[in-house]
Amino acid sequence: MDLGLKGLKAVLAGASKGIGRATAEVLAAEGCDVAICARGQEAVDATVAALKAKGVKAFGESVDMADNTAYRAWVARAAEQLGGCDIFISFASAGGGPASEDSWKAVFNLDLLATFRGVEAAMPYLEKSKCGSIVAVASTAALEDFFGPQAYNAMKAAVINYASALSQQLAPKGIRVNTVSPGPVYIDGGSWDMIKTHMTPLYEQTLKAVPMGRLGDGGEVARAIAFVASPTTPFMTGTNLVIDGGVTKRVQY
């Protein structure tokens, strides 16, 4: 299927590794020009080189997404470098962990506020697009109890709520807003890799809870994100697409 992404411009924040990088590579393989940022310059450079090797325009810089001014400036700079912005996605996350004042502030700043800030910075460019699309990245941790009360769970729920309300506001402008909520995804060097190594019982407990009998991989989620972001789904907005191998047990009406 041709996703209609060739020649489009995508700005991806926090996309030098994991699901973010996988998504950047899927979009580039479809002919989409891609801009990325992350904190580590080395990972940014490696990702940009991989994207350019697919024959598309790619741009990347090291940016601290917790820095409001620097992050907003990068989004604008990325859109200018690409010649526009048709797709905006923020992958930044402070991750889960024990609840504390610091963890709540960190997750609020990266998981929720960075999504909001990025959308605001990209909006002047999205409004000029004929197929503007925003994809918010949440988690199944927002949908059901997941290792107790954590900032990560609550803030990912807030991301879904924000994206839903935003979809209603932006639909008249022709800009679609959807959410993708992955379940446990195994990525080399990622959080579930570390849990498997250092918290093996917890890893095995989670694995048993997945009806498909395995964790997901970044490419599976990335292809879904690319589909949702693409012009192939012009009537889809306000949707939260769950990709979790059946780990959430809620009935989805």
Tab-separated table of N, CA and C in Angstrom, residues 24-171:
chain	number	residue	atom	x	y	z
A	24	ALA	N	11.127	7.175	12.294
A	24	ALA	CA	11.842	8.025	11.340
A	24	ALA	C	12.290	7.218	10.125
A	25	GLU	N	12.761	6.009	10.358
A	25	GLU	CA	13.242	5.177	9.260
A	25	GLU	C	12.097	4.686	8.385
A	26	VAL	N	10.954	4.362	8.984
A	26	VAL	CA	9.791	3.952	8.199
A	26	VAL	C	9.309	5.102	7.325
A	27	LEU	N	9.216	6.285	7.907
A	27	LEU	CA	8.778	7.449	7.138
A	27	LEU	C	9.740	7.755	5.993
A	28	ALA	N	11.038	7.685	6.286
A	28	ALA	CA	12.041	7.953	5.248
A	28	ALA	C	11.967	6.916	4.134
A	29	ALA	N	11.739	5.667	4.493
A	29	ALA	CA	11.624	4.603	3.490
A	29	ALA	C	10.428	4.829	2.570
A	30	GLU	N	9.431	5.549	3.081
A	30	GLU	CA	8.241	5.883	2.291
A	30	GLU	C	8.428	7.169	1.495
A	31	GLY	N	9.627	7.782	1.585
A	31	GLY	CA	9.914	8.977	0.813
A	31	GLY	C	9.628	10.280	1.515
A	32	CYS	N	9.466	10.224	2.821
A	32	CYS	CA	9.170	11.417	3.614
A	32	CYS	C	10.464	12.055	4.100
A	33	ASP	N	10.602	13.369	3.955
A	33	ASP	CA	11.744	14.077	4.532
A	33	ASP	C	11.531	14.178	6.037
A	34	VAL	N	12.619	14.013	6.799
A	34	VAL	CA	12.476	13.878	8.253
A	34	VAL	C	13.497	14.727	9.003
A	35	ALA	N	13.009	15.425	10.033
A	35	ALA	CA	13.888	16.133	10.963
A	35	ALA	C	13.746	15.487	12.330
A	36	ILE	N	14.863	15.301	13.018
A	36	ILE	CA	14.822	14.699	14.348
A	36	ILE	C	15.665	15.511	15.325
A	37	CYS	N	15.367	15.347	16.609
A	37	CYS	CA	16.237	15.884	17.641
A	37	CYS	C	16.315	14.888	18.780
A	38	ALA	N	17.328	15.030	19.597
A	38	ALA	CA	17.511	14.241	20.813
A	38	ALA	C	18.640	14.908	21.581
A	39	ARG	N	18.906	14.424	22.779
A	39	ARG	CA	19.959	15.062	23.578
A	39	ARG	C	21.360	14.694	23.105
A	40	GLY	N	21.566	13.451	22.679
A	40	GLY	CA	22.908	12.997	22.313
A	40	GLY	C	23.252	13.273	20.862
A	41	GLN	N	24.288	14.059	20.628
A	41	GLN	CA	24.668	14.431	19.269
A	41	GLN	C	25.100	13.226	18.444
A	42	GLU	N	25.817	12.299	19.067
A	42	GLU	CA	26.303	11.132	18.326
A	42	GLU	C	25.154	10.306	17.772
A	43	ALA	N	24.126	10.078	18.596
A	43	ALA	CA	22.970	9.303	18.145
A	43	ALA	C	22.184	10.063	17.079
A	44	VAL	N	22.112	11.377	17.221
A	44	VAL	CA	21.430	12.202	16.216
A	44	VAL	C	22.153	12.085	14.876
A	45	ASP	N	23.470	12.216	14.898
A	45	ASP	CA	24.253	12.147	13.663
A	45	ASP	C	24.090	10.784	12.982
A	46	ALA	N	24.104	9.724	13.770
A	46	ALA	CA	23.967	8.375	13.204
A	46	ALA	C	22.589	8.199	12.565
A	47	THR	N	21.572	8.724	13.218
A	47	THR	CA	20.215	8.595	12.687
A	47	THR	C	20.047	9.402	11.409
A	48	VAL	N	20.550	10.620	11.409
A	48	VAL	CA	20.453	11.465	10.216
A	48	VAL	C	21.158	10.804	9.032
A	49	ALA	N	22.318	10.213	9.270
A	49	ALA	CA	23.053	9.537	8.199
A	49	ALA	C	22.242	8.367	7.646
A	50	ALA	N	21.599	7.610	8.537
A	50	ALA	CA	20.780	6.477	8.103
A	50	ALA	C	19.582	6.935	7.292
A	51	LEU	N	19.002	8.064	7.666
A	51	LEU	CA	17.845	8.589	6.938
A	51	LEU	C	18.252	9.100	5.561
A	52	LYS	N	19.362	9.823	5.496
A	52	LYS	CA	19.831	10.339	4.211
A	52	LYS	C	20.167	9.202	3.246
A	53	ALA	N	20.611	8.079	3.788
A	53	ALA	CA	20.951	6.925	2.950
A	53	ALA	C	19.729	6.365	2.232
A	54	LYS	N	18.550	6.734	2.702
A	54	LYS	CA	17.307	6.283	2.057
A	54	LYS	C	16.864	7.244	0.949
A	55	GLY	N	17.686	8.267	0.702
A	55	GLY	CA	17.424	9.160	-0.412
A	55	GLY	C	16.498	10.321	-0.114
A	56	VAL	N	16.309	10.640	1.157
A	56	VAL	CA	15.440	11.763	1.519
A	56	VAL	C	16.249	12.855	2.200
A	57	LYS	N	15.633	14.014	2.342
A	57	LYS	CA	16.266	15.104	3.080
A	57	LYS	C	16.114	14.818	4.567
A	58	ALA	N	17.192	14.964	5.326
A	58	ALA	CA	17.151	14.720	6.763
A	58	ALA	C	17.931	15.802	7.494
A	59	PHE	N	17.418	16.174	8.643
A	59	PHE	CA	18.028	17.228	9.443
A	59	PHE	C	17.930	16.836	10.907
A	60	GLY	N	19.003	17.075	11.668
A	60	GLY	CA	18.959	16.718	13.079
A	60	GLY	C	19.885	17.574	13.917
A	61	GLU	N	19.489	17.806	15.152
A	61	GLU	CA	20.309	18.567	16.084
A	61	GLU	C	20.143	18.014	17.489
A	62	SER	N	21.141	18.273	18.315
A	62	SER	CA	21.059	17.920	19.727
A	62	SER	C	20.300	19.027	20.455
A	63	VAL	N	19.198	18.659	21.106
A	63	VAL	CA	18.349	19.634	21.793
A	63	VAL	C	17.870	19.042	23.117
A	64	ASP	N	17.877	19.857	24.147
A	64	ASP	CA	17.282	19.473	25.418
A	64	ASP	C	15.809	19.862	25.368
A	65	MET	N	14.931	18.886	25.244
A	65	MET	CA	13.512	19.176	25.078
A	65	MET	C	12.871	19.713	26.353
A	66	ALA	N	13.583	19.656	27.454
A	66	ALA	CA	13.084	20.258	28.684
A	66	ALA	C	13.327	21.768	28.705
A	67	ASP	N	14.127	22.243	27.753
A	67	ASP	CA	14.398	23.672	27.621
A	67	ASP	C	13.360	24.258	26.663
A	68	ASN	N	12.389	24.942	27.201
A	68	ASN	CA	11.262	25.450	26.425
A	68	ASN	C	11.704	26.267	25.219
A	69	THR	N	12.569	27.249	25.447
A	69	THR	CA	12.990	28.151	24.377
A	69	THR	C	13.762	27.413	23.294
A	70	ALA	N	14.716	26.588	23.701
A	70	ALA	CA	15.541	25.864	22.733
A	70	ALA	C	14.718	24.868	21.928
A	71	TYR	N	13.789	24.212	22.592
A	71	TYR	CA	12.978	23.191	21.924
A	71	TYR	C	12.038	23.816	20.895
A	72	ARG	N	11.342	24.880	21.281
A	72	ARG	CA	10.437	25.541	20.342
A	72	ARG	C	11.211	26.093	19.141
A	73	ALA	N	12.383	26.640	19.406
A	73	ALA	CA	13.203	27.184	18.319
A	73	ALA	C	13.634	26.064	17.372
A	74	TRP	N	13.940	24.893	17.926
A	74	TRP	CA	14.349	23.783	17.068
A	74	TRP	C	13.212	23.328	16.168
A	75	VAL	N	12.005	23.236	16.701
A	75	VAL	CA	10.863	22.811	15.880
A	75	VAL	C	10.703	23.744	14.690
A	76	ALA	N	10.767	25.049	14.941
A	76	ALA	CA	10.648	26.021	13.852
A	76	ALA	C	11.805	25.890	12.866
A	77	ARG	N	13.000	25.710	13.395
A	77	ARG	CA	14.187	25.576	12.544
A	77	ARG	C	14.103	24.311	11.694
A	78	ALA	N	13.609	23.229	12.287
A	78	ALA	CA	13.475	21.967	11.557
A	78	ALA	C	12.489	22.113	10.407
A	79	ALA	N	11.357	22.767	10.668
A	79	ALA	CA	10.362	22.963	9.614
A	79	ALA	C	10.930	23.833	8.491
A	80	GLU	N	11.699	24.838	8.849
A	80	GLU	CA	12.305	25.700	7.837
A	80	GLU	C	13.322	24.919	7.004
A	81	GLN	N	14.097	24.072	7.668
A	81	GLN	CA	15.098	23.271	6.960
A	81	GLN	C	14.446	22.302	5.970
A	82	LEU	N	13.325	21.739	6.364
A	82	LEU	CA	12.638	20.775	5.497
A	82	LEU	C	11.785	21.448	4.433
A	83	GLY	N	11.436	22.722	4.666
A	83	GLY	CA	10.538	23.401	3.744
A	83	GLY	C	9.084	23.229	4.116
A	84	GLY	N	8.822	22.987	5.409
A	84	GLY	CA	7.452	22.832	5.880
A	84	GLY	C	7.341	21.725	6.900
A	85	CYS	N	6.143	21.531	7.418
A	85	CYS	CA	5.875	20.434	8.359
A	85	CYS	C	4.467	19.928	8.128
A	86	ASP	N	4.367	18.677	7.680
A	86	ASP	CA	3.075	18.027	7.480
A	86	ASP	C	2.732	17.109	8.642
A	87	ILE	N	3.758	16.607	9.317
A	87	ILE	CA	3.578	15.645	10.402
A	87	ILE	C	4.431	16.063	11.587
A	88	PHE	N	3.823	16.086	12.767
A	88	PHE	CA	4.595	16.340	13.984
A	88	PHE	C	4.335	15.230	14.990
A	89	ILE	N	5.423	14.694	15.559
A	89	ILE	CA	5.324	13.651	16.573
A	89	ILE	C	6.390	13.900	17.636
A	90	SER	N	6.000	13.807	18.909
A	90	SER	CA	6.957	13.903	20.004
A	90	SER	C	7.078	12.550	20.695
A	91	PHE	N	8.307	12.041	20.748
A	91	PHE	CA	8.561	10.755	21.386
A	91	PHE	C	9.218	10.891	22.753
A	92	ALA	N	9.506	12.102	23.171
A	92	ALA	CA	10.251	12.304	24.413
A	92	ALA	C	9.507	11.741	25.614
A	93	SER	N	10.247	11.113	26.510
A	93	SER	CA	9.640	10.571	27.730
A	93	SER	C	10.694	10.461	28.824
A	94	ALA	N	10.267	10.767	30.036
A	94	ALA	CA	11.148	10.597	31.193
A	94	ALA	C	11.032	9.188	31.755
A	95	GLY	N	10.085	8.390	31.243
A	95	GLY	CA	9.942	7.004	31.665
A	95	GLY	C	9.249	6.841	33.003
A	96	GLY	N	9.130	5.586	33.411
A	96	GLY	CA	8.464	5.270	34.672
A	96	GLY	C	9.438	5.190	35.827
A	97	GLY	N	8.926	4.751	36.961
A	97	GLY	CA	9.771	4.620	38.139
A	97	GLY	C	9.037	5.043	39.388
A	98	PRO	N	9.668	4.904	40.536
A	98	PRO	CA	9.034	5.257	41.812
A	98	PRO	C	8.557	6.704	41.829
A	99	ALA	N	7.395	6.924	42.429
A	99	ALA	CA	6.829	8.264	42.488
A	99	ALA	C	7.606	9.144	43.454
A	100	SER	N	7.925	10.351	43.000
A	100	SER	CA	8.595	11.350	43.835
A	100	SER	C	8.301	12.717	43.232
A	101	GLU	N	8.602	13.764	43.958
A	101	GLU	CA	8.420	15.115	43.424
A	101	GLU	C	9.204	15.274	42.116
A	102	ASP	N	10.438	14.789	42.119
A	102	ASP	CA	11.287	14.952	40.942
A	102	ASP	C	10.763	14.163	39.747
A	103	SER	N	10.303	12.931	39.983
A	103	SER	CA	9.813	12.130	38.868
A	103	SER	C	8.536	12.723	38.271
A	104	TRP	N	7.658	13.248	39.123
A	104	TRP	CA	6.435	13.880	38.624
A	104	TRP	C	6.781	15.093	37.760
A	105	LYS	N	7.717	15.900	38.204
A	105	LYS	CA	8.104	17.086	37.439
A	105	LYS	C	8.761	16.702	36.115
A	106	ALA	N	9.617	15.695	36.153
A	106	ALA	CA	10.333	15.279	34.945
A	106	ALA	C	9.379	14.727	33.894
A	107	VAL	N	8.443	13.880	34.321
A	107	VAL	CA	7.500	13.278	33.368
A	107	VAL	C	6.528	14.325	32.839
A	108	PHE	N	6.086	15.227	33.706
A	108	PHE	CA	5.218	16.311	33.251
A	108	PHE	C	5.926	17.146	32.178
A	109	ASN	N	7.197	17.433	32.411
A	109	ASN	CA	7.951	18.300	31.506
A	109	ASN	C	8.216	17.646	30.157
A	110	LEU	N	8.535	16.356	30.144
A	110	LEU	CA	8.897	15.701	28.884
A	110	LEU	C	7.724	14.996	28.207
A	111	ASP	N	6.937	14.245	28.953
A	111	ASP	CA	5.879	13.470	28.320
A	111	ASP	C	4.678	14.327	27.917
A	112	LEU	N	4.312	15.272	28.752
A	112	LEU	CA	3.132	16.086	28.472
A	112	LEU	C	3.487	17.466	27.915
A	113	LEU	N	4.300	18.204	28.639
A	113	LEU	CA	4.571	19.579	28.237
A	113	LEU	C	5.349	19.652	26.922
A	114	ALA	N	6.256	18.715	26.678
A	114	ALA	CA	7.009	18.727	25.417
A	114	ALA	C	6.090	18.447	24.234
A	115	THR	N	5.067	17.626	24.446
A	115	THR	CA	4.085	17.396	23.384
A	115	THR	C	3.346	18.690	23.078
A	116	PHE	N	2.861	19.348	24.121
A	116	PHE	CA	2.147	20.613	23.964
A	116	PHE	C	3.022	21.679	23.305
A	117	ARG	N	4.239	21.844	23.801
A	117	ARG	CA	5.133	22.864	23.260
A	117	ARG	C	5.461	22.592	21.789
A	118	GLY	N	5.727	21.339	21.475
A	118	GLY	CA	6.063	20.994	20.098
A	118	GLY	C	4.914	21.256	19.145
A	119	VAL	N	3.711	20.906	19.583
A	119	VAL	CA	2.535	21.151	18.752
A	119	VAL	C	2.366	22.645	18.504
A	120	GLU	N	2.501	23.441	19.547
A	120	GLU	CA	2.359	24.891	19.391
A	120	GLU	C	3.397	25.448	18.418
A	121	ALA	N	4.636	24.984	18.531
A	121	ALA	CA	5.695	25.485	17.665
A	121	ALA	C	5.496	25.044	16.219
A	122	ALA	N	4.937	23.857	16.033
A	122	ALA	CA	4.735	23.333	14.678
A	122	ALA	C	3.468	23.861	14.018
A	123	MET	N	2.554	24.424	14.808
A	123	MET	CA	1.243	24.793	14.298
A	123	MET	C	1.262	25.739	13.096
A	124	PRO	N	2.096	26.787	13.078
A	124	PRO	CA	2.090	27.665	11.901
A	124	PRO	C	2.402	26.929	10.600
A	125	TYR	N	3.182	25.869	10.699
A	125	TYR	CA	3.554	25.095	9.518
A	125	TYR	C	2.487	24.049	9.189
A	126	LEU	N	1.935	23.408	10.216
A	126	LEU	CA	0.875	22.434	10.007
A	126	LEU	C	-0.349	23.080	9.364
A	127	GLU	N	-0.623	24.326	9.733
A	127	GLU	CA	-1.785	25.022	9.176
A	127	GLU	C	-1.638	25.290	7.681
A	128	LYS	N	-0.410	25.299	7.187
A	128	LYS	CA	-0.169	25.504	5.756
A	128	LYS	C	-0.178	24.194	4.971
A	129	SER	N	-0.173	23.074	5.684
A	129	SER	CA	-0.132	21.770	5.038
A	129	SER	C	-1.511	21.372	4.521
A	130	LYS	N	-1.522	20.629	3.433
A	130	LYS	CA	-2.779	20.098	2.900
A	130	LYS	C	-3.181	18.801	3.577
A	131	CYS	N	-2.274	18.256	4.408
A	131	CYS	CA	-2.572	16.995	5.094
A	131	CYS	C	-1.906	16.991	6.467
A	132	GLY	N	-2.110	18.057	7.242
A	132	GLY	CA	-1.489	18.179	8.552
A	132	GLY	C	-1.895	17.053	9.495
A	133	SER	N	-0.911	16.505	10.188
A	133	SER	CA	-1.169	15.357	11.060
A	133	SER	C	-0.273	15.412	12.290
A	134	ILE	N	-0.888	15.253	13.448
A	134	ILE	CA	-0.161	15.178	14.716
A	134	ILE	C	-0.411	13.807	15.317
A	135	VAL	N	0.650	13.150	15.745
A	135	VAL	CA	0.492	11.872	16.450
A	135	VAL	C	1.096	12.023	17.837
A	136	ALA	N	0.273	11.833	18.853
A	136	ALA	CA	0.748	11.847	20.239
A	136	ALA	C	1.109	10.422	20.630
A	137	VAL	N	2.184	10.258	21.345
A	137	VAL	CA	2.624	8.922	21.761
A	137	VAL	C	2.335	8.750	23.246
A	138	ALA	N	1.433	7.829	23.559
A	138	ALA	CA	1.056	7.561	24.945
A	138	ALA	C	1.536	6.161	25.324
A	139	SER	N	0.732	5.413	26.054
A	139	SER	CA	1.136	4.082	26.519
A	139	SER	C	-0.083	3.369	27.082
A	140	THR	N	-0.064	2.049	27.036
A	140	THR	CA	-1.132	1.294	27.686
A	140	THR	C	-1.072	1.455	29.200
A	141	ALA	N	0.037	1.987	29.722
A	141	ALA	CA	0.126	2.276	31.156
A	141	ALA	C	-0.913	3.306	31.571
A	142	ALA	N	-1.422	4.067	30.598
A	142	ALA	CA	-2.437	5.079	30.876
A	142	ALA	C	-3.832	4.476	30.967
A	143	LEU	N	-3.989	3.243	30.522
A	143	LEU	CA	-5.322	2.664	30.361
A	143	LEU	C	-5.757	1.767	31.508
A	144	GLU	N	-4.805	1.099	32.135
A	144	GLU	CA	-5.095	0.184	33.234
A	144	GLU	C	-3.999	0.326	34.289
A	145	ASP	N	-4.238	-0.214	35.451
A	145	ASP	CA	-3.224	-0.171	36.504
A	145	ASP	C	-1.926	-0.809	36.006
A	146	PHE	N	-0.823	-0.109	36.203
A	146	PHE	CA	0.471	-0.581	35.708
A	146	PHE	C	1.536	-0.264	36.742
A	147	PHE	N	1.863	-1.245	37.555
A	147	PHE	CA	2.881	-1.110	38.599
A	147	PHE	C	2.558	0.009	39.592
A	148	GLY	N	1.296	0.208	39.891
A	148	GLY	CA	0.908	1.154	40.919
A	148	GLY	C	0.885	2.601	40.461
A	149	PRO	N	0.652	3.532	41.387
A	149	PRO	CA	0.557	4.953	41.033
A	149	PRO	C	1.911	5.534	40.628
A	150	GLN	N	2.001	5.951	39.383
A	150	GLN	CA	3.235	6.525	38.856
A	150	GLN	C	2.929	7.766	38.032
A	151	ALA	N	3.859	8.681	38.012
A	151	ALA	CA	3.708	9.884	37.196
A	151	ALA	C	3.582	9.526	35.717
A	152	TYR	N	4.346	8.537	35.269
A	152	TYR	CA	4.328	8.133	33.862
A	152	TYR	C	2.920	7.744	33.424
A	153	ASN	N	2.259	6.926	34.225
A	153	ASN	CA	0.913	6.465	33.885
A	153	ASN	C	-0.052	7.638	33.781
A	154	ALA	N	-0.008	8.518	34.786
A	154	ALA	CA	-0.931	9.649	34.824
A	154	ALA	C	-0.681	10.623	33.681
A	155	MET	N	0.574	10.890	33.379
A	155	MET	CA	0.883	11.859	32.334
A	155	MET	C	0.582	11.316	30.944
A	156	LYS	N	0.747	10.012	30.751
A	156	LYS	CA	0.374	9.440	29.467
A	156	LYS	C	-1.149	9.492	29.281
A	157	ALA	N	-1.896	9.337	30.369
A	157	ALA	CA	-3.347	9.507	30.294
A	157	ALA	C	-3.679	10.946	29.919
A	158	ALA	N	-2.933	11.890	30.462
A	158	ALA	CA	-3.140	13.298	30.136
A	158	ALA	C	-2.828	13.578	28.672
A	159	VAL	N	-1.819	12.912	28.125
A	159	VAL	CA	-1.481	13.064	26.707
A	159	VAL	C	-2.657	12.630	25.838
A	160	ILE	N	-3.276	11.506	26.181
A	160	ILE	CA	-4.427	11.021	25.411
A	160	ILE	C	-5.572	12.024	25.475
A	161	ASN	N	-5.845	12.538	26.668
A	161	ASN	CA	-6.921	13.512	26.844
A	161	ASN	C	-6.643	14.783	26.048
A	162	TYR	N	-5.410	15.269	26.128
A	162	TYR	CA	-5.019	16.474	25.392
A	162	TYR	C	-5.184	16.275	23.890
A	163	ALA	N	-4.709	15.146	23.375
A	163	ALA	CA	-4.795	14.882	21.938
A	163	ALA	C	-6.244	14.777	21.480
A	164	SER	N	-7.084	14.177	22.301
A	164	SER	CA	-8.496	14.043	21.947
A	164	SER	C	-9.161	15.412	21.818
A	165	ALA	N	-8.951	16.284	22.814
A	165	ALA	CA	-9.531	17.623	22.765
A	165	ALA	C	-8.952	18.426	21.601
A	166	LEU	N	-7.648	18.263	21.357
A	166	LEU	CA	-6.995	18.987	20.267
A	166	LEU	C	-7.561	18.558	18.911
A	167	SER	N	-7.891	17.281	18.790
A	167	SER	CA	-8.441	16.788	17.522
A	167	SER	C	-9.745	17.489	17.177
A	168	GLN	N	-10.566	17.767	18.185
A	168	GLN	CA	-11.818	18.470	17.959
A	168	GLN	C	-11.577	19.918	17.531
A	169	GLN	N	-10.601	20.534	18.148
A	169	GLN	CA	-10.307	21.931	17.855
A	169	GLN	C	-9.710	22.119	16.467
A	170	LEU	N	-8.856	21.170	16.043
A	170	LEU	CA	-8.118	21.345	14.798
A	170	LEU	C	-8.786	20.712	13.577
A	171	ALA	N	-9.792	19.883	13.776
A	171	ALA	CA	-10.460	19.232	12.645
A	171	ALA	C	-10.981	20.231	11.609
